[in-house]
Every structure is written in structure tokens, then in C-alpha cells.
PDB file of C-alpha atoms and ligand atoms in Angstrom:
ATOM      1  CA  MET L   1     -31.040  85.632 -48.579  1.00  0.00           C
ATOM      2  CA  PRO L   2     -30.561  86.905 -45.019  1.00  0.00           C
ATOM      3  CA  GLU L   3     -27.320  88.683 -44.319  1.00  0.00           C
ATOM      4  CA  ALA L   4     -24.896  86.727 -42.165  1.00  0.00           C
ATOM      5  CA  ASP L   5     -23.914  88.430 -38.909  1.00  0.00           C
ATOM      6  CA  PRO L   6     -20.584  90.217 -39.262  1.00  0.00           C
ATOM      7  CA  PRO L   7     -17.730  88.426 -37.504  1.00  0.00           C
ATOM      8  CA  PRO L   8     -17.417  89.689 -33.944  1.00  0.00           C
ATOM      9  CA  ASN L   9     -14.434  91.820 -33.037  1.00  0.00           C
ATOM     10  CA  ILE L  10     -12.979  89.378 -30.577  1.00  0.00           C
ATOM     11  CA  GLY L  11     -10.150  91.614 -29.391  1.00  0.00           C
ATOM     12  CA  GLU L  12     -12.545  94.462 -28.578  1.00  0.00           C
ATOM     13  CA  ASN L  13     -15.037  92.131 -26.934  1.00  0.00           C
ATOM     14  CA  LEU L  14     -12.308  90.655 -24.755  1.00  0.00           C
ATOM     15  CA  ALA L  15     -11.122  94.092 -23.713  1.00  0.00           C
ATOM     16  CA  ARG L  16     -14.668  95.088 -22.757  1.00  0.00           C
ATOM     17  CA  VAL L  17     -15.266  91.903 -20.759  1.00  0.00           C
ATOM     18  CA  ARG L  18     -11.932  92.276 -18.944  1.00  0.00           C
ATOM     19  CA  GLU L  19     -12.775  95.872 -18.082  1.00  0.00           C
ATOM     20  CA  ARG L  20     -16.196  94.890 -16.728  1.00  0.00           C
ATOM     21  CA  ILE L  21     -14.604  92.116 -14.685  1.00  0.00           C
ATOM     22  CA  GLU L  22     -12.168  94.553 -13.060  1.00  0.00           C
ATOM     23  CA  THR L  23     -14.974  97.051 -12.396  1.00  0.00           C
ATOM     24  CA  ALA L  24     -17.068  94.346 -10.731  1.00  0.00           C
ATOM     25  CA  ILE L  25     -14.064  93.284  -8.626  1.00  0.00           C
ATOM     26  CA  ALA L  26     -13.477  96.866  -7.485  1.00  0.00           C
ATOM     27  CA  ARG L  27     -17.173  97.373  -6.644  1.00  0.00           C
ATOM     28  CA  ALA L  28     -17.097  94.212  -4.555  1.00  0.00           C
ATOM     29  CA  GLY L  29     -14.042  95.501  -2.669  1.00  0.00           C
ATOM     30  CA  ARG L  30     -12.021  92.482  -3.789  1.00  0.00           C
ATOM     31  CA  PRO L  31      -8.333  92.614  -4.807  1.00  0.00           C
ATOM     32  CA  ALA L  32      -7.571  93.594  -8.423  1.00  0.00           C
ATOM     33  CA  GLY L  33      -6.927  90.634 -10.708  1.00  0.00           C
ATOM     34  CA  CYS L  34      -8.534  88.098  -8.373  1.00  0.00           C
ATOM     35  CA  VAL L  35     -10.904  86.722 -11.025  1.00  0.00           C
ATOM     36  CA  THR L  36      -9.719  84.609 -13.968  1.00  0.00           C
ATOM     37  CA  LEU L  37     -11.512  84.765 -17.300  1.00  0.00           C
ATOM     38  CA  VAL L  38     -12.166  81.440 -19.036  1.00  0.00           C
ATOM     39  CA  ALA L  39     -13.097  82.181 -22.667  1.00  0.00           C
ATOM     40  CA  VAL L  40     -15.697  79.618 -23.751  1.00  0.00           C
ATOM     41  CA  SER L  41     -14.962  78.848 -27.408  1.00  0.00           C
ATOM     42  CA  LYS L  42     -17.357  75.917 -27.964  1.00  0.00           C
ATOM     43  CA  THR L  43     -18.846  75.814 -31.490  1.00  0.00           C
ATOM     44  CA  HIS L  44     -16.471  78.563 -32.652  1.00  0.00           C
ATOM     45  CA  PRO L  45     -13.751  77.857 -35.219  1.00  0.00           C
ATOM     46  CA  ILE L  46     -10.053  77.680 -34.527  1.00  0.00           C
ATOM     47  CA  GLU L  47      -9.585  81.101 -36.186  1.00  0.00           C
ATOM     48  CA  ALA L  48     -11.756  82.682 -33.481  1.00  0.00           C
ATOM     49  CA  ILE L  49      -9.569  81.102 -30.806  1.00  0.00           C
ATOM     50  CA  ARG L  50      -6.441  82.355 -32.572  1.00  0.00           C
ATOM     51  CA  ALA L  51      -7.896  85.877 -32.523  1.00  0.00           C
ATOM     52  CA  ALA L  52      -8.442  85.592 -28.759  1.00  0.00           C
ATOM     53  CA  LEU L  53      -4.907  84.254 -28.258  1.00  0.00           C
ATOM     54  CA  ALA L  54      -3.587  87.214 -30.254  1.00  0.00           C
ATOM     55  CA  ALA L  55      -5.467  89.481 -27.813  1.00  0.00           C
ATOM     56  CA  GLY L  56      -3.688  87.849 -24.874  1.00  0.00           C
ATOM     57  CA  GLN L  57      -6.322  85.321 -23.767  1.00  0.00           C
ATOM     58  CA  THR L  58      -4.746  81.997 -22.786  1.00  0.00           C
ATOM     59  CA  ILE L  59      -7.477  80.066 -20.909  1.00  0.00           C
ATOM     60  CA  PHE L  60     -10.286  78.497 -22.900  1.00  0.00           C
ATOM     61  CA  GLY L  61     -13.342  76.404 -22.119  1.00  0.00           C
ATOM     62  CA  GLU L  62     -14.897  73.732 -24.337  1.00  0.00           C
ATOM     63  CA  ASN L  63     -17.817  71.480 -23.551  1.00  0.00           C
ATOM     64  CA  ARG L  64     -17.219  68.519 -25.875  1.00  0.00           C
ATOM     65  CA  VAL L  65     -14.141  66.289 -25.841  1.00  0.00           C
ATOM     66  CA  GLN L  66     -14.425  65.524 -29.560  1.00  0.00           C
ATOM     67  CA  GLU L  67     -14.535  69.184 -30.541  1.00  0.00           C
ATOM     68  CA  ALA L  68     -11.723  70.142 -28.165  1.00  0.00           C
ATOM     69  CA  ALA L  69      -9.576  67.296 -29.547  1.00  0.00           C
ATOM     70  CA  ALA L  70     -10.089  68.619 -33.066  1.00  0.00           C
ATOM     71  CA  LYS L  71      -9.153  72.217 -32.207  1.00  0.00           C
ATOM     72  CA  PHE L  72      -6.672  72.352 -29.355  1.00  0.00           C
ATOM     73  CA  PRO L  73      -3.628  70.134 -29.997  1.00  0.00           C
ATOM     74  CA  ALA L  74      -2.549  72.354 -32.920  1.00  0.00           C
ATOM     75  CA  LEU L  75      -3.122  75.526 -30.885  1.00  0.00           C
ATOM     76  CA  ARG L  76      -1.055  74.169 -27.998  1.00  0.00           C
ATOM     77  CA  THR L  77       1.888  73.682 -30.312  1.00  0.00           C
ATOM     78  CA  GLU L  78       1.641  77.346 -31.298  1.00  0.00           C
ATOM     79  CA  HIS L  79       0.966  78.560 -27.721  1.00  0.00           C
ATOM     80  CA  PRO L  80       2.589  76.341 -25.063  1.00  0.00           C
ATOM     81  CA  ASP L  81       1.077  78.459 -22.260  1.00  0.00           C
ATOM     82  CA  LEU L  82      -2.495  77.789 -23.434  1.00  0.00           C
ATOM     83  CA  ARG L  83      -4.802  76.181 -20.858  1.00  0.00           C
ATOM     84  CA  LEU L  84      -7.941  74.225 -21.686  1.00  0.00           C
ATOM     85  CA  HIS L  85     -10.849  73.615 -19.317  1.00  0.00           C
ATOM     86  CA  LEU L  86     -13.547  71.063 -20.122  1.00  0.00           C
ATOM     87  CA  ILE L  87     -16.851  72.423 -18.848  1.00  0.00           C
ATOM     88  CA  GLY L  88     -19.467  70.093 -20.347  1.00  0.00           C
ATOM     89  CA  GLY L  89     -21.025  66.798 -19.328  1.00  0.00           C
ATOM     90  CA  LEU L  90     -18.446  64.039 -19.637  1.00  0.00           C
ATOM     91  CA  GLN L  91     -19.085  60.386 -20.490  1.00  0.00           C
ATOM     92  CA  THR L  92     -17.026  57.877 -18.516  1.00  0.00           C
ATOM     93  CA  ASN L  93     -15.638  56.366 -21.726  1.00  0.00           C
ATOM     94  CA  LYS L  94     -14.130  59.773 -22.614  1.00  0.00           C
ATOM     95  CA  ALA L  95     -12.468  60.295 -19.239  1.00  0.00           C
ATOM     96  CA  LYS L  96      -9.016  59.146 -20.325  1.00  0.00           C
ATOM     97  CA  GLN L  97      -9.007  61.336 -23.428  1.00  0.00           C
ATOM     98  CA  ALA L  98     -10.371  64.273 -21.417  1.00  0.00           C
ATOM     99  CA  CYS L  99      -7.546  64.048 -18.861  1.00  0.00           C
ATOM    100  CA  ALA L 100      -4.925  63.903 -21.610  1.00  0.00           C
ATOM    101  CA  LEU L 101      -6.393  66.899 -23.413  1.00  0.00           C
ATOM    102  CA  ALA L 102      -7.383  69.306 -20.650  1.00  0.00           C
ATOM    103  CA  ASN L 103      -5.662  71.126 -17.807  1.00  0.00           C
ATOM    104  CA  ARG L 104      -8.879  71.156 -15.807  1.00  0.00           C
ATOM    105  CA  ILE L 105     -12.156  69.236 -15.847  1.00  0.00           C
ATOM    106  CA  GLU L 106     -14.881  71.481 -14.363  1.00  0.00           C
ATOM    107  CA  SER L 107     -17.700  68.968 -14.720  1.00  0.00           C
ATOM    108  CA  LEU L 108     -16.977  66.154 -12.281  1.00  0.00           C
ATOM    109  CA  ASP L 109     -20.546  65.370 -11.296  1.00  0.00           C
ATOM    110  CA  ARG L 110     -20.881  61.745 -10.156  1.00  0.00           C
ATOM    111  CA  PRO L 111     -18.994  58.953  -8.393  1.00  0.00           C
ATOM    112  CA  ARG L 112     -18.695  56.780 -11.513  1.00  0.00           C
ATOM    113  CA  LEU L 113     -16.997  59.606 -13.368  1.00  0.00           C
ATOM    114  CA  ALA L 114     -14.557  60.041 -10.461  1.00  0.00           C
ATOM    115  CA  ASP L 115     -13.752  56.318 -10.776  1.00  0.00           C
ATOM    116  CA  ALA L 116     -13.176  56.683 -14.515  1.00  0.00           C
ATOM    117  CA  ILE L 117     -10.964  59.767 -14.135  1.00  0.00           C
ATOM    118  CA  ALA L 118      -8.837  58.567 -11.204  1.00  0.00           C
ATOM    119  CA  PRO L 119      -6.392  56.293 -13.105  1.00  0.00           C
ATOM    120  CA  HIS L 120      -5.795  58.905 -15.830  1.00  0.00           C
ATOM    121  CA  LEU L 121      -5.724  62.224 -13.975  1.00  0.00           C
ATOM    122  CA  GLY L 122      -2.055  63.062 -14.682  1.00  0.00           C
ATOM    123  CA  GLY L 123      -1.493  66.815 -14.406  1.00  0.00           C
ATOM    124  CA  CYS L 124      -5.157  67.661 -14.818  1.00  0.00           C
ATOM    125  CA  ASP L 125      -7.148  69.079 -11.894  1.00  0.00           C
ATOM    126  CA  LEU L 126     -10.849  68.935 -11.087  1.00  0.00           C
ATOM    127  CA  LEU L 127     -13.883  70.966 -10.111  1.00  0.00           C
ATOM    128  CA  ILE L 128     -17.075  69.365  -8.879  1.00  0.00           C
ATOM    129  CA  GLU L 129     -20.145  70.578 -10.744  1.00  0.00           C
ATOM    130  CA  ILE L 130     -23.135  71.103  -8.485  1.00  0.00           C
ATOM    131  CA  ASN L 131     -26.703  71.170  -9.764  1.00  0.00           C
ATOM    132  CA  VAL L 132     -27.493  74.147  -7.545  1.00  0.00           C
ATOM    133  CA  GLY L 133     -31.085  74.434  -8.772  1.00  0.00           C
ATOM    134  CA  ASP L 134     -31.719  70.689  -8.302  1.00  0.00           C
ATOM    135  CA  GLU L 135     -33.012  70.617 -11.895  1.00  0.00           C
ATOM    136  CA  PRO L 136     -33.829  67.051 -12.999  1.00  0.00           C
ATOM    137  CA  GLN L 137     -32.559  67.503 -16.591  1.00  0.00           C
ATOM    138  CA  LYS L 138     -29.291  69.166 -15.615  1.00  0.00           C
ATOM    139  CA  ALA L 139     -25.813  67.777 -14.935  1.00  0.00           C
ATOM    140  CA  GLY L 140     -24.237  68.129 -11.533  1.00  0.00           C
ATOM    141  CA  ILE L 141     -24.376  66.471  -8.164  1.00  0.00           C
ATOM    142  CA  THR L 142     -27.429  67.490  -6.134  1.00  0.00           C
ATOM    143  CA  ARG L 143     -27.136  69.934  -3.245  1.00  0.00           C
ATOM    144  CA  ALA L 144     -28.090  67.155  -0.835  1.00  0.00           C
ATOM    145  CA  GLU L 145     -25.276  64.891  -2.043  1.00  0.00           C
ATOM    146  CA  ALA L 146     -22.686  67.633  -2.437  1.00  0.00           C
ATOM    147  CA  ASP L 147     -20.959  67.453   0.961  1.00  0.00           C
ATOM    148  CA  ASP L 148     -20.406  63.686   0.857  1.00  0.00           C
ATOM    149  CA  PHE L 149     -19.153  63.805  -2.728  1.00  0.00           C
ATOM    150  CA  ILE L 150     -16.789  66.713  -2.007  1.00  0.00           C
ATOM    151  CA  LEU L 151     -15.328  64.919   1.011  1.00  0.00           C
ATOM    152  CA  SER L 152     -14.813  61.657  -0.865  1.00  0.00           C
ATOM    153  CA  CYS L 153     -13.162  63.469  -3.804  1.00  0.00           C
ATOM    154  CA  GLN L 154     -10.924  65.440  -1.441  1.00  0.00           C
ATOM    155  CA  SER L 155      -9.654  62.256   0.152  1.00  0.00           C
ATOM    156  CA  ARG L 156      -9.238  60.552  -3.202  1.00  0.00           C
ATOM    157  CA  PHE L 157      -7.707  63.369  -5.265  1.00  0.00           C
ATOM    158  CA  GLY L 158      -6.133  65.602  -2.600  1.00  0.00           C
ATOM    159  CA  PRO L 159      -5.283  69.112  -3.854  1.00  0.00           C
ATOM    160  CA  ALA L 160      -6.201  68.099  -7.431  1.00  0.00           C
ATOM    161  CA  LEU L 161      -9.780  68.626  -6.297  1.00  0.00           C
ATOM    162  CA  ALA L 162      -9.468  72.372  -6.756  1.00  0.00           C
ATOM    163  CA  GLY L 163     -13.003  73.689  -6.319  1.00  0.00           C
ATOM    164  CA  LEU L 164     -16.619  73.878  -7.376  1.00  0.00           C
ATOM    165  CA  MET L 165     -18.557  74.907 -10.473  1.00  0.00           C
ATOM    166  CA  CYS L 166     -22.237  75.595 -11.192  1.00  0.00           C
ATOM    167  CA  VAL L 167     -24.676  76.672 -13.892  1.00  0.00           C
ATOM    168  CA  PRO L 168     -27.736  78.110 -12.112  1.00  0.00           C
ATOM    169  CA  PRO L 169     -31.256  77.689 -13.533  1.00  0.00           C
ATOM    170  CA  THR L 170     -32.013  79.959 -16.486  1.00  0.00           C
ATOM    171  CA  GLY L 171     -34.664  82.621 -15.967  1.00  0.00           C
ATOM    172  CA  GLU L 172     -34.120  82.758 -12.204  1.00  0.00           C
ATOM    173  CA  ASP L 173     -32.155  85.185 -10.080  1.00  0.00           C
ATOM    174  CA  PRO L 174     -28.756  83.454  -9.795  1.00  0.00           C
ATOM    175  CA  THR L 175     -27.863  85.286  -6.571  1.00  0.00           C
ATOM    176  CA  PRO L 176     -28.896  82.622  -4.018  1.00  0.00           C
ATOM    177  CA  HIS L 177     -27.301  79.892  -6.148  1.00  0.00           C
ATOM    178  CA  PHE L 178     -23.985  81.719  -6.446  1.00  0.00           C
ATOM    179  CA  ALA L 179     -24.020  82.506  -2.731  1.00  0.00           C
ATOM    180  CA  TRP L 180     -24.673  78.842  -1.921  1.00  0.00           C
ATOM    181  CA  LEU L 181     -21.802  77.632  -4.117  1.00  0.00           C
ATOM    182  CA  ALA L 182     -19.334  80.145  -2.658  1.00  0.00           C
ATOM    183  CA  ASP L 183     -20.347  79.159   0.869  1.00  0.00           C
ATOM    184  CA  ARG L 184     -19.893  75.442   0.095  1.00  0.00           C
ATOM    185  CA  ALA L 185     -16.417  76.086  -1.337  1.00  0.00           C
ATOM    186  CA  THR L 186     -15.405  78.100   1.733  1.00  0.00           C
ATOM    187  CA  ARG L 187     -16.660  75.441   4.158  1.00  0.00           C
ATOM    188  CA  HIS L 188     -14.594  72.794   2.384  1.00  0.00           C
ATOM    189  CA  ARG L 189     -11.544  75.088   1.981  1.00  0.00           C
ATOM    190  CA  LEU L 190     -11.690  74.832  -1.801  1.00  0.00           C
ATOM    191  CA  GLY L 191     -10.001  77.754  -3.558  1.00  0.00           C
ATOM    192  CA  VAL L 192     -11.663  77.717  -6.967  1.00  0.00           C
ATOM    193  CA  ILE L 193     -15.239  78.952  -7.443  1.00  0.00           C
ATOM    194  CA  SER L 194     -16.232  78.789 -11.129  1.00  0.00           C
ATOM    195  CA  MET L 195     -19.517  80.602 -11.695  1.00  0.00           C
ATOM    196  CA  GLY L 196     -20.929  83.313 -13.945  1.00  0.00           C
ATOM    197  CA  MET L 197     -21.467  83.347 -17.721  1.00  0.00           C
ATOM    198  CA  SER L 198     -22.054  86.167 -20.244  1.00  0.00           C
ATOM    199  CA  ALA L 199     -25.370  87.199 -18.691  1.00  0.00           C
ATOM    200  CA  ASP L 200     -24.392  87.132 -15.027  1.00  0.00           C
ATOM    201  CA  TYR L 201     -20.625  87.171 -14.497  1.00  0.00           C
ATOM    202  CA  GLU L 202     -20.679  90.516 -12.676  1.00  0.00           C
ATOM    203  CA  THR L 203     -23.183  89.122 -10.161  1.00  0.00           C
ATOM    204  CA  ALA L 204     -21.004  86.045  -9.736  1.00  0.00           C
ATOM    205  CA  ILE L 205     -17.958  88.232  -9.048  1.00  0.00           C
ATOM    206  CA  ARG L 206     -19.865  90.151  -6.373  1.00  0.00           C
ATOM    207  CA  LEU L 207     -20.647  86.812  -4.719  1.00  0.00           C
ATOM    208  CA  GLY L 208     -17.092  85.481  -4.760  1.00  0.00           C
ATOM    209  CA  ALA L 209     -16.377  83.848  -8.143  1.00  0.00           C
ATOM    210  CA  THR L 210     -12.668  83.196  -8.750  1.00  0.00           C
ATOM    211  CA  HIS L 211     -13.301  82.084 -12.353  1.00  0.00           C
ATOM    212  CA  VAL L 212     -15.975  83.247 -14.799  1.00  0.00           C
ATOM    213  CA  ARG L 213     -16.795  81.318 -17.982  1.00  0.00           C
ATOM    214  CA  VAL L 214     -17.736  83.752 -20.736  1.00  0.00           C
ATOM    215  CA  GLY L 215     -18.603  82.665 -24.288  1.00  0.00           C
ATOM    216  CA  SER L 216     -21.052  84.703 -26.335  1.00  0.00           C
ATOM    217  CA  ALA L 217     -19.942  88.099 -24.958  1.00  0.00           C
ATOM    218  CA  ILE L 218     -16.513  87.373 -26.482  1.00  0.00           C
ATOM    219  CA  PHE L 219     -17.121  85.190 -29.534  1.00  0.00           C
ATOM    220  CA  GLY L 220     -20.676  86.204 -30.501  1.00  0.00           C
ATOM    221  CA  THR L 221     -23.842  84.139 -30.529  1.00  0.00           C
ATOM    222  CA  ARG L 222     -23.671  80.438 -31.237  1.00  0.00           C
TER     223      ARG L 222
HETATM  224  C1  PLP H   1     -21.615  77.631 -22.908  1.00  0.00           C
HETATM  225  C2  PLP H   1     -21.211  77.652 -21.492  1.00  0.00           C
HETATM  226  C3  PLP H   1     -20.740  78.836 -20.886  1.00  0.00           C
HETATM  227  C4  PLP H   1     -20.667  80.175 -21.596  1.00  0.00           C
HETATM  228  O1  PLP H   1     -21.952  80.669 -21.830  1.00  0.00           O
HETATM  229  P1  PLP H   1     -22.217  82.131 -22.462  1.00  0.00           P
HETATM  230  O2  PLP H   1     -23.601  82.426 -22.062  1.00  0.00           O
HETATM  231  O3  PLP H   1     -22.022  81.985 -23.920  1.00  0.00           O
HETATM  232  O4  PLP H   1     -21.227  83.047 -21.845  1.00  0.00           O
HETATM  233  C5  PLP H   1     -20.324  78.760 -19.563  1.00  0.00           C
HETATM  234  N1  PLP H   1     -20.397  77.607 -18.869  1.00  0.00           N
HETATM  235  C6  PLP H   1     -20.846  76.457 -19.412  1.00  0.00           C
HETATM  236  C7  PLP H   1     -20.884  75.223 -18.585  1.00  0.00           C
HETATM  237  C8  PLP H   1     -21.283  76.448 -20.732  1.00  0.00           C
HETATM  238  O5  PLP H   1     -21.742  75.299 -21.264  1.00  0.00           O
END
């Protein structure tokens, strides 16, 4: 039988990622602490999240409502300062549950989802996900439709429309995609720029990310 991978040392991994984030910030000449780490805990058990909480991490990302609903209510009771971001494709029929569960939905990607979220938003805020590579199979509003959608969400949601998010095409240099997203956010005066994952968060920080979403570098492979 193959040996199972040893459990990752989540505390050490977090410390290493935080250090690399601060180094990337300093190299970019940006102010210390200006990038927030979202620890992506999808597919990982509640014990892994508890280990991250014990190491001082309070912001987590999940991509499925069902999974987040199974893991996070109990953790919130233990850690009232915990914040949950939903980062995955969201069905309209889950919008109400998503708003009740999360502090932020990073994957607002179409007008019908905005309609479904609007009556339930509560204290949740929103990022628009942009399909920066215009990939047909991928979630996100297209580049061509981005400006109109941003403007309509700004007038509908006001400051609850906090910023933009993207997942650039795999196997391509993410640089032009990150630069495009940061430029779009600046033009629309949106403060939150969520970009960069385990493989490319330092590049994203150089190009202006305010939030990086890091999973496997903290919790191990999925
Ligand atoms: C899974 C996921 C991440 C984290 O990816 P890693 O490569 O494990 O760091 C970030 N953003 C989104 C939208 C994801 O689905």
C-alpha cells in the first residue's frame, strides 16, 4: 500500500507564506501589511482549519456553499472574529444561504446572480469575478462586459461592491492579467483586488493585489 502523505505542518506553512508575502510587499515598495491573506481551506477537514486558527489565521476561503455550511458555523462559535469568503461559482438558488454564511462573496459573475443576491445581502460584501483570460469554460464576467457590470453593481450595491477578483488562465504568464485587473479596479475606485494563488501570489502582490487566496501552500495538496 502506498504511504499516505504526512499531515502538513500548517503553522509552519502559514508562517512561511506570511513571510513571503511581506518580502514581496517590500520588494514592490508597498506599505508593510497592505496585503491580506485568505487561507483557502476547501476540501480540507475542520481540524486543518482549527490548526490555522491556532496559528492566528482568521480569514478563510471556501468554494462550495454546502461544504462551507458543514464546516464553518461551529468554527464561528469558537472564533467570533473568523471571516469566511466564498470564492467558487455560485448557483442562484444558493445565493440566500451564501449571504447568510459568508462575510464576502468573491464570485459575483453575472447579472442574474446579482439579482438573486440583492434581497439577501445583509452584512455580506461582494467582489466581481472577471474571466480575465476570456476562457469559455471558466466563471467570471468577460473583459468586454466588465465595465458595464461593475457600474451597474456599484449603483445597485453601493460600497458593498468592494472590488474585483480573478483566476488567470493556467499555464500562462499571469502578469498581463493581474495588471489588467488592478487597472480596472483603480479606474472604478474599487479598493479590493483579490488575485494570486499558491503558485503566483508574489507576482500578484507586485502588481497590486490587496488580497491573495492561498490554499495548497498552507494546507497541502488536495
Ligand atoms: C482553490 C482556489 C484557490 C487556492 O488555490 P491554491 O493553488 O491551492 O493556492 C484560490 N482561488 C480560487 C478561486 C480557488 O478556487
